[in-house]
Amino acid sequence: MATIYIDNKPYEVKDGQNLLQACLFLGFNIPYFCWHPAMHSVGACRQCAVKQFRDEKDTRGKIVMSCMTPAADGARISIDDPEVKEFRASVIEWLMLNHPHDCPVCDEGGECHLQDMTVMTGHSYRRTRFRKRTHRNQCLGPFLNHEMNRCIQCYRCVRFYCDYAGGRDLNVFGSHHHVYFGRYEDGILENEFSGNLVEVCPTGVFTDKTLKKHYTRKWDLQTAPSVCVHCGLGCNTIPGERYGKLRRILNRYNGEVNGYFLCDRGRFGYEFVNSKERIREPLIRNKDNGALEPASEERVLGHLSNILYFGAKVIGIGSPRASLEANFALRTLVGPERFFPGISEKEHQLTSAAIEILRKGPARTPSLRDVALSDAVFILGEDVINTAPLLGLALRQSVRQKPMEMVKRLNIPLWDDAAAREVIQHEKGPLFIAATHGTKLDEIAARTYNGSPDDLARLGFAVAHALDPSAPAVPDIGEDLIPLAQSIADSLKSAGSPLIISGMSTGSEAVLHAAATIVWALCRDNGNAALSFVMNECNSIGLGLMSGGSMNGAFDLNKAFDLVEEGKVDAAIVLENDLYRREDREKAERFFERCKHVIVIDHLFNNTAAKAEVVLPAGTFAESDGTLVNNEGRAQRFYQAFVPEGGIQESWRWLRDAMTASRRPVQWQSLDHVLSAMANEMPVFRTVAEIAPPAGFRIAGQKIPRQPHRYSGRTSIHANISVHEQKPPDDSDSALSFSMEGYEGMPPAPFITRFWSPGWNSVQAVNKFHCEVGGPLHGADPGKRLMEPTVSGEISYFQKVPQAFEPRKDELLMVPLHHIFGSEELSVLSPAIAERTPKPYLAISREDAGRLQVDQESELEIVISGRTYRLRGIINPSLPRGVAGLPVLAGLEGITLPAWGRVGRKA
Amino acid sequence: MTNDIIWKLIIVFGVLFVTLNVAAGLIWLERRLLALWQDRYGPNRVGPFGLLQVLADMVKVFTKEDWIPPFADKPVFIIAPAIIVVTIITAFAVIPFAPGVEIVDLNIGLLFFLAMSSLGVYSVALGGWSSASKYSLLGGLRAAAQMLSYEVFMGLSLMGVVMLAGSFNLTDIVNAQKGLWFCIPQFLGLVVFFIAGIAETHRLPFDLPEAESELVAGFHSEYSGMKFGMFFVGEYLGITLVSALIVTLFFGGWMGPALPPIVWFTIKTFFFIGLFILLRASLPRPRYDQLMSYGWKVMLPLALLNLLVTGGIILATGR
Amino acid sequence: MFSLLRTMWNVFLHAFRKRETVLYPEVKPYIPPRWRGRIILSRDPDGEERCVACYLCAVACPVDCISLQAAEDEHGRRYPEFFRINFSRCIFCGFCEEACPTYAIQLTPDFEMGEYVRQNLVYEKEHLLISGPGKYPDYSFYRVAGLSIEGKDKGEAENEGPPVDVRDLMP
C-alpha cells in the first residue's frame, strides 16, 4: 500500500497504480478520455491533468497527466487547484473546437462521456470563430454507425480494436487535425468484438446501429441485470427495454466473467426477442382443420388437465437453453426418471464426460479473468472465436502475459500501455492451437496443428505422455508429431499457470479425454494448471448437472424417442427446445408421429412448435427470471427486464400451472420457492439460491428500481389506450421493481441494473462500481461456482488412445465448422446477425478438392446418412486430407457430426 | 277566532318562509358583498345578478351524496345539524317584526332567546364529537367553550336594556324605545352584545371552531350533503337572528318615520347583516387564547360595568 | 380597536372601487405571446418537421406527460414516429420548450382546452403539429448540425469547412 496526499488529505492506495485510476477508484472525479480500465494509459488526450507537488513546502507544483504518473508513496497532488482546473477546461475547449452541434440527433447523447466531461470541466460556450473540420463517414456494416465529425482523437477505438481485440481493418489515417479513424474503405468491420466500440468510444463516433432502428435514450430504458444466452460463457449483460420491445444490450461488468467487453453475437443477437416468430398467445390445435389456434389460458389449462391426467405416462424433454428453474419444474412435473435433457446422444455423452472430468479430476476450470492471466495455453479441438468468442478475447490478452515479464524487468509500470507495447513489440506468449481447421487465433499462436478429431486426441495424449511418461503412450505416432508434442509439453511445463482448452465442437470424447490427461499430468507439479471446456449452450452445464452428470448415457433424447416408439408415452412436454436441431430429421418426424400429445413451451415458433398439439408462450431471457450455469460451472441469475404483452409467462410458471391443473399441486408462488425446492431436491444446486438476495430483500425498505430516476413518459406511454394510469406491474420474483421509484443508491452487485453515477451518465460510470481495474464489483462479483475439482486422490489417466485417422477413399469425414454469426439458434433471428451469417457451404481440403476436381464456389452434392444436400464448395487449405468442414448453419441442422459423408460434384 | 288562528298560521309560516329564504339568500348576498369589497363580481352568472346561484347551490347540496363516516356515532351525527336550525328558528318566535306581527308575545321573550341560543351549543358540540375525527372534536370543543363563555356576558349585556324597559317582553322593549333608541343609553351594552353575537354565531373573526387553516372545517369537517347544508343555513339564520335582536333591543325595532314598520325592521336588520359580512371581509381571526381572554378579561368586566352604571343611573334618577 | 374600525372602513370603501375581474368569455383578456398555453410542434422554414425526436422534452417534463419514439426518414432526418402529450397531466411549466434544442416544441397563448372527456386531452402528433415555424421563424436545426441529410452534405452546415481529404498529408 502507498499513501498519497490529494489536496492535503492522505489516502491509502494499492501499489502499482497510476494517479488517475487511484483517484477514480477512491471516488474522485477527474475528467479523462484516452484512459480505459482495460486498455490503460497512453497519455494522448491531456485531459486528466492534476497538479503534483514535490513536498509539503512546495506551493507552486507542476501540472502532470495523472494517467501517466505513478501513485507513488508520498505523492502529493491537487485536483482542485485553480490553475489545473483552468488547464483541463482549456483542453476540453480545444477538443470541442470541431465537435458538431449534433447532440439532439446523436445516439450517444445522454450517455456520452464527452458530455459528462464537458460538464465536469465547466466548459459551456464555444468561443472560436473558425470553421469546424468535417469528415465523411463510412458504412461499417450492420452493427455500427459511423459519424466521424464527432471524433475527439482519443485513439481509444484503434487501441481497443487493433491492440486489444486483434482487429486489422480499423485504423487511424491522415495527419494533424485531419486524423481519421475508420477502415481504408467502406465495408463491414470484421472483428468479432467491434460492438465494444460503442462503449469504448467516449463520444458518438461509433454507435449501435441496431439501437438506432428503434432509438431510445439511456434514461428511458428499463433495464435489469441479465446473462447472455448466446454461448456457454454466460457473459453478464444489461438488456434495455422501452414500449414493450427490447432495444439493446450493454455490457454488465463482472470481473470474473466478461469484464469490460462483450462479443458482437451477445451484443447484437438480442433482436430475436422482438421477432415476428415469437409465440405470444397459448395455441391449441383445432381437431377439425388441424391448425393451431389461439386459446385462452383457462382453456389451455383445462386441455392440459385432460392430457396430463394423474397417472398418465408423461415424459419431459428439457433444454440447455432454458433456465435451471424451468428444467427443474419440468423434472418435478414428470418425475426424475422421465426427464430427458433434450440433447443428442453425443452431446449428452460429451457434457457428462466434461462435468465428470471437472468434478472428479484435480484441475480447476478457470474464470475468464484467470484465462487472460494464463501464461501458456493449449487449445485442443476448439475454434474459440466462433464458439465462445469472449474466451478468444481473453486468450488474446493471455499471450501478453509472458512478454509482460520483460516490461516488469525494465521497471515500466504495467499500466503504461504505450511503453509496454513498445517493449513487447510482436512478442507473444506460448499459445498452441490444435484444431480440425485453421482458426482466427492462429495468427497469435506459436504453433498450430490441423487434424481430424482423432488425430487431435492423439496429439493431446502425446503431449500428456511427454509431460508424464506414466500417461498412455500414443501408438504409431507420426515423426512430425513428437517434436510438436514435446515443445507444447515444455512450454506448458515451464508456465506458471498453464491452461488447456477443449470443448464440444469436435464432437469427440477422445479429445476431451486427451485434454483432461494433459492437465492432470500438469497438475502433479503445478496446482495452477487449469482446464476449460467450451460448452455449446448457455445452460449446458446446468442441464448436465441436473440430469446427474453421469457417463452412462441413460438419459438422452434417443432414449425418449425409444420410449415413444414403444408406445410407453401418453404425452410429451418439450421445453424451449427445437428437436429438429438436436437429432436426425427422421427421428424427430417419427417422434411427432408416434407421440399422442405433444406440448411445447417455447418463445419462438420453430419446427417443433409447429408440430405440437398445445403451444405455450414462454418468456425469453428478457421476460423471465432464472439461473444459468456457464462453462465454468458458475451459476448466474438473470432478471426480467420487462413484462411482455400477451399471454407470455415464464416456463416454470406454465409448468406450475400445468401441475396445478393436473392435480400435482406445488406451492410455488415465486422464483424463491422454486429455488428452495430445487435446493432440497438436488444438493448440487444448494447454493443457487444464494447467488442473489431473495425477492423480499429491501434497502431502506425499498426495492431496486429497473427504471432510471429520469425515466420519462410515465403518464403518457399508455395514454393512447387509456388516460387513466395503471399501477406498475408487481414483481414477486425479485427485489427489483418495474418502476422508477426505489432505492437510488448503489445496489448490491447482483442487482446492478445500469451503470450510472452522479455526473457519470456514460458507461464509464462502471469505475464507481468496482474498486480496482479488473477487480470485483463492490461486495463481490455475482455468481456462484457449482463445480470444484477434487484435489486430493489418485489421478487415473484416460487410457484409451484412438487410432490414427485414415482418410477413406470415397467418403469425407464431416466435422462441424462453427460461426459466431449463424451457428447459434436464437441470435440468427436478429436481422443484424442474419446479415453477417454466411450461406451454407462445404469446406474441403485442397488435396480432396484436387482429387474430386472441385473448384472454389463450385456446386457440390453431399450425402450424409441417407440425406442429400446441395452446397457450394469452398476450399479451405487448413483442413487435413479426408476431412471436410460442414458449417453449423440454418438448413444444415439435425446432422450429428462428425459423420462420414459422400461428396460429389453436382451431376 | 278562526280568523285569529289563520292569521297566526300565516304569521308562523310567513316567518318560517321568510327567515329560511333570507338565510339562503344571504349565501348569495355574502358572496356578492365580499366580492364587492374585494373588487370582484362574485356569483353573477346564474340568473339576474346571479340571484339563482342560491337555487343552483341548493340543487347541488340536495343532490350531493349524504355520506356518514363509518366511524361516526350515527344517531348523534344525524341529529346534531338539526338542533342548530331548530333552536334558531324557534328563537325567531319571540321577535316582534312589526306591531302585531309576531308569533308569540312572550313575557320572557328575551330569556327564551337566551335559552335557545344556549341549546344551540349542543349542535356544534355534538356534531364535533360524533364525527369521531380529531379536527371535528377540536372544533366542537372550541365551539362549546367559546359559546359558553360569551353567553355569560351576552345575557348580562342585555340586562341594561331590561332594566331600562322594565320588561323581558320584546314588544315592551321596542315600545320603551319610543323616545330614545337604547343604542344611546346602552351603547356599551350594544357593543358587548354585538361582539357576543358574533361569537355565538361563530362568524369571522370569531370562527375558531371551524378555522380552516388549522382544523380543516372544524366541527363539520366530516359533514357533507344536506347535513352540512343545515350547519350552513343555521349559521346564516343565526346572523339574521342576532341582527334582528340588535334591531329590536337597541335600534327601536320596527319604529321609523314614513315607511311601514315591517320595512323599517327589514332595512335595519339588513344593515346589521351587512355589518356582519363587512367584519368577515376586513378582520383577521385572533388566536384561540386571545379570544378566550378577551371574553373573560375584557367583555365580562365591561358588561358588569354597564350593569352597574345603568343600575346606578336608574337608582339615581329614580325612574 | 381603532385600527379595526379603520380597517373595516377602508374595506367598506372598496365598494366604490373599480372591479378588477375581467368578465372572461365576453371580454377576451390580452395574452402575452410568451404565455405558456397549449403545446404545439412547429416546422422549420422549409416546412419540414422541426422535431428531431431527441427525447429532451420528455425527460425534462416533471409530470412525465410526453412520450415519443424516434425514427429516421429516407433523407436522414430524424423525426418522431409518434409524439403524444397527455394534457390531462400537463402543468404548462414550459420546461419542454426550454429543453428543446430545435425550437420544435413551443407553448402558445391558447388556454381554452376544456374537455368533457378526459381521454380527449391526449394529443397525438397530428393534433400537435402546426404548419408554421411558430416563435422562431428563421431557425433550422439541420443548418447548424453536423449531421448530413439529403440536400445538405457534410461540411455545408453553418461554420463548417469542407470535408477533409484524409489522404492529404499536407500540413
PDB file of N, CA, C and O in Angstrom, chain A residues 46 48-52 60-66 69 81 83-88:
ATOM      1  N   ARG A  46      -4.549  14.458 -22.799  1.00  0.00           N
ATOM      2  CA  ARG A  46      -4.107  15.566 -21.918  1.00  0.00           C
ATOM      3  C   ARG A  46      -5.245  16.094 -21.043  1.00  0.00           C
ATOM      4  O   ARG A  46      -5.218  17.242 -20.618  1.00  0.00           O
ATOM      5  N   CYS A  48      -6.557  14.581 -18.191  1.00  0.00           N
ATOM      6  CA  CYS A  48      -6.625  14.187 -16.791  1.00  0.00           C
ATOM      7  C   CYS A  48      -5.562  14.902 -15.950  1.00  0.00           C
ATOM      8  O   CYS A  48      -5.064  14.362 -14.968  1.00  0.00           O
ATOM      9  N   ALA A  49      -5.233  16.128 -16.332  1.00  0.00           N
ATOM     10  CA  ALA A  49      -4.156  16.832 -15.646  1.00  0.00           C
ATOM     11  C   ALA A  49      -4.483  17.077 -14.169  1.00  0.00           C
ATOM     12  O   ALA A  49      -5.613  17.395 -13.824  1.00  0.00           O
ATOM     13  N   VAL A  50      -3.465  16.905 -13.318  1.00  0.00           N
ATOM     14  CA  VAL A  50      -3.559  17.286 -11.911  1.00  0.00           C
ATOM     15  C   VAL A  50      -2.249  18.015 -11.583  1.00  0.00           C
ATOM     16  O   VAL A  50      -1.306  18.006 -12.367  1.00  0.00           O
ATOM     17  N   LYS A  51      -2.231  18.633 -10.455  1.00  0.00           N
ATOM     18  CA  LYS A  51      -1.012  19.325 -10.071  1.00  0.00           C
ATOM     19  C   LYS A  51      -0.270  18.482  -9.048  1.00  0.00           C
ATOM     20  O   LYS A  51      -0.876  17.996  -8.093  1.00  0.00           O
ATOM     21  N   GLN A  52       1.014  18.287  -9.298  1.00  0.00           N
ATOM     22  CA  GLN A  52       1.802  17.491  -8.371  1.00  0.00           C
ATOM     23  C   GLN A  52       2.811  18.388  -7.651  1.00  0.00           C
ATOM     24  O   GLN A  52       3.396  19.281  -8.248  1.00  0.00           O
ATOM     25  N   ARG A  60       4.162  25.784  -5.564  1.00  0.00           N
ATOM     26  CA  ARG A  60       3.937  26.049  -6.985  1.00  0.00           C
ATOM     27  C   ARG A  60       3.468  24.803  -7.712  1.00  0.00           C
ATOM     28  O   ARG A  60       2.513  24.854  -8.462  1.00  0.00           O
ATOM     29  N   GLY A  61       4.139  23.726  -7.463  1.00  0.00           N
ATOM     30  CA  GLY A  61       3.766  22.470  -8.082  1.00  0.00           C
ATOM     31  C   GLY A  61       3.946  22.475  -9.590  1.00  0.00           C
ATOM     32  O   GLY A  61       4.389  23.457 -10.172  1.00  0.00           O
ATOM     33  N   LYS A  62       3.666  21.333 -10.215  1.00  0.00           N
ATOM     34  CA  LYS A  62       3.731  21.271 -11.684  1.00  0.00           C
ATOM     35  C   LYS A  62       2.555  20.450 -12.164  1.00  0.00           C
ATOM     36  O   LYS A  62       2.085  19.544 -11.465  1.00  0.00           O
ATOM     37  N   ILE A  63       2.122  20.783 -13.356  1.00  0.00           N
ATOM     38  CA  ILE A  63       0.976  20.066 -13.914  1.00  0.00           C
ATOM     39  C   ILE A  63       1.462  18.769 -14.542  1.00  0.00           C
ATOM     40  O   ILE A  63       2.406  18.766 -15.341  1.00  0.00           O
ATOM     41  N   VAL A  64       0.871  17.667 -14.147  1.00  0.00           N
ATOM     42  CA  VAL A  64       1.224  16.362 -14.729  1.00  0.00           C
ATOM     43  C   VAL A  64      -0.067  15.688 -15.198  1.00  0.00           C
ATOM     44  O   VAL A  64      -1.160  16.041 -14.771  1.00  0.00           O
ATOM     45  N   MET A  65       0.136  14.716 -16.115  1.00  0.00           N
ATOM     46  CA  MET A  65      -1.016  13.907 -16.538  1.00  0.00           C
ATOM     47  C   MET A  65      -1.191  12.788 -15.518  1.00  0.00           C
ATOM     48  O   MET A  65      -0.285  11.959 -15.349  1.00  0.00           O
ATOM     49  N   SER A  66      -2.312  12.744 -14.855  1.00  0.00           N
ATOM     50  CA  SER A  66      -2.441  11.783 -13.761  1.00  0.00           C
ATOM     51  C   SER A  66      -2.388  10.350 -14.275  1.00  0.00           C
ATOM     52  O   SER A  66      -1.954   9.451 -13.564  1.00  0.00           O
ATOM     53  N   THR A  69       1.319   9.209 -14.377  1.00  0.00           N
ATOM     54  CA  THR A  69       2.147   9.432 -13.192  1.00  0.00           C
ATOM     55  C   THR A  69       1.851   8.348 -12.161  1.00  0.00           C
ATOM     56  O   THR A  69       0.675   8.144 -11.823  1.00  0.00           O
ATOM     57  N   ASP A  81      -6.862  22.461  -7.730  1.00  0.00           N
ATOM     58  CA  ASP A  81      -6.053  23.654  -7.903  1.00  0.00           C
ATOM     59  C   ASP A  81      -6.605  24.497  -9.058  1.00  0.00           C
ATOM     60  O   ASP A  81      -6.908  23.969 -10.123  1.00  0.00           O
ATOM     61  N   GLU A  83      -5.319  26.505 -11.184  1.00  0.00           N
ATOM     62  CA  GLU A  83      -4.542  26.502 -12.422  1.00  0.00           C
ATOM     63  C   GLU A  83      -4.798  25.219 -13.223  1.00  0.00           C
ATOM     64  O   GLU A  83      -4.996  25.247 -14.428  1.00  0.00           O
ATOM     65  N   VAL A  84      -4.872  24.114 -12.511  1.00  0.00           N
ATOM     66  CA  VAL A  84      -5.048  22.839 -13.204  1.00  0.00           C
ATOM     67  C   VAL A  84      -6.494  22.706 -13.694  1.00  0.00           C
ATOM     68  O   VAL A  84      -6.772  22.133 -14.745  1.00  0.00           O
ATOM     69  N   LYS A  85      -7.413  23.328 -12.961  1.00  0.00           N
ATOM     70  CA  LYS A  85      -8.800  23.320 -13.436  1.00  0.00           C
ATOM     71  C   LYS A  85      -8.918  24.082 -14.742  1.00  0.00           C
ATOM     72  O   LYS A  85      -9.592  23.658 -15.676  1.00  0.00           O
ATOM     73  N   GLU A  86      -8.211  25.221 -14.775  1.00  0.00           N
ATOM     74  CA  GLU A  86      -8.252  26.022 -15.983  1.00  0.00           C
ATOM     75  C   GLU A  86      -7.608  25.269 -17.147  1.00  0.00           C
ATOM     76  O   GLU A  86      -8.085  25.294 -18.272  1.00  0.00           O
ATOM     77  N   PHE A  87      -6.535  24.548 -16.814  1.00  0.00           N
ATOM     78  CA  PHE A  87      -5.860  23.750 -17.836  1.00  0.00           C
ATOM     79  C   PHE A  87      -6.814  22.729 -18.441  1.00  0.00           C
ATOM     80  O   PHE A  87      -6.939  22.581 -19.651  1.00  0.00           O
ATOM     81  N   ARG A  88      -7.525  22.028 -17.557  1.00  0.00           N
ATOM     82  CA  ARG A  88      -8.450  20.995 -18.046  1.00  0.00           C
ATOM     83  C   ARG A  88      -9.575  21.616 -18.871  1.00  0.00           C
ATOM     84  O   ARG A  88      -9.985  21.092 -19.892  1.00  0.00           O
TER      85      ARG A  88
END
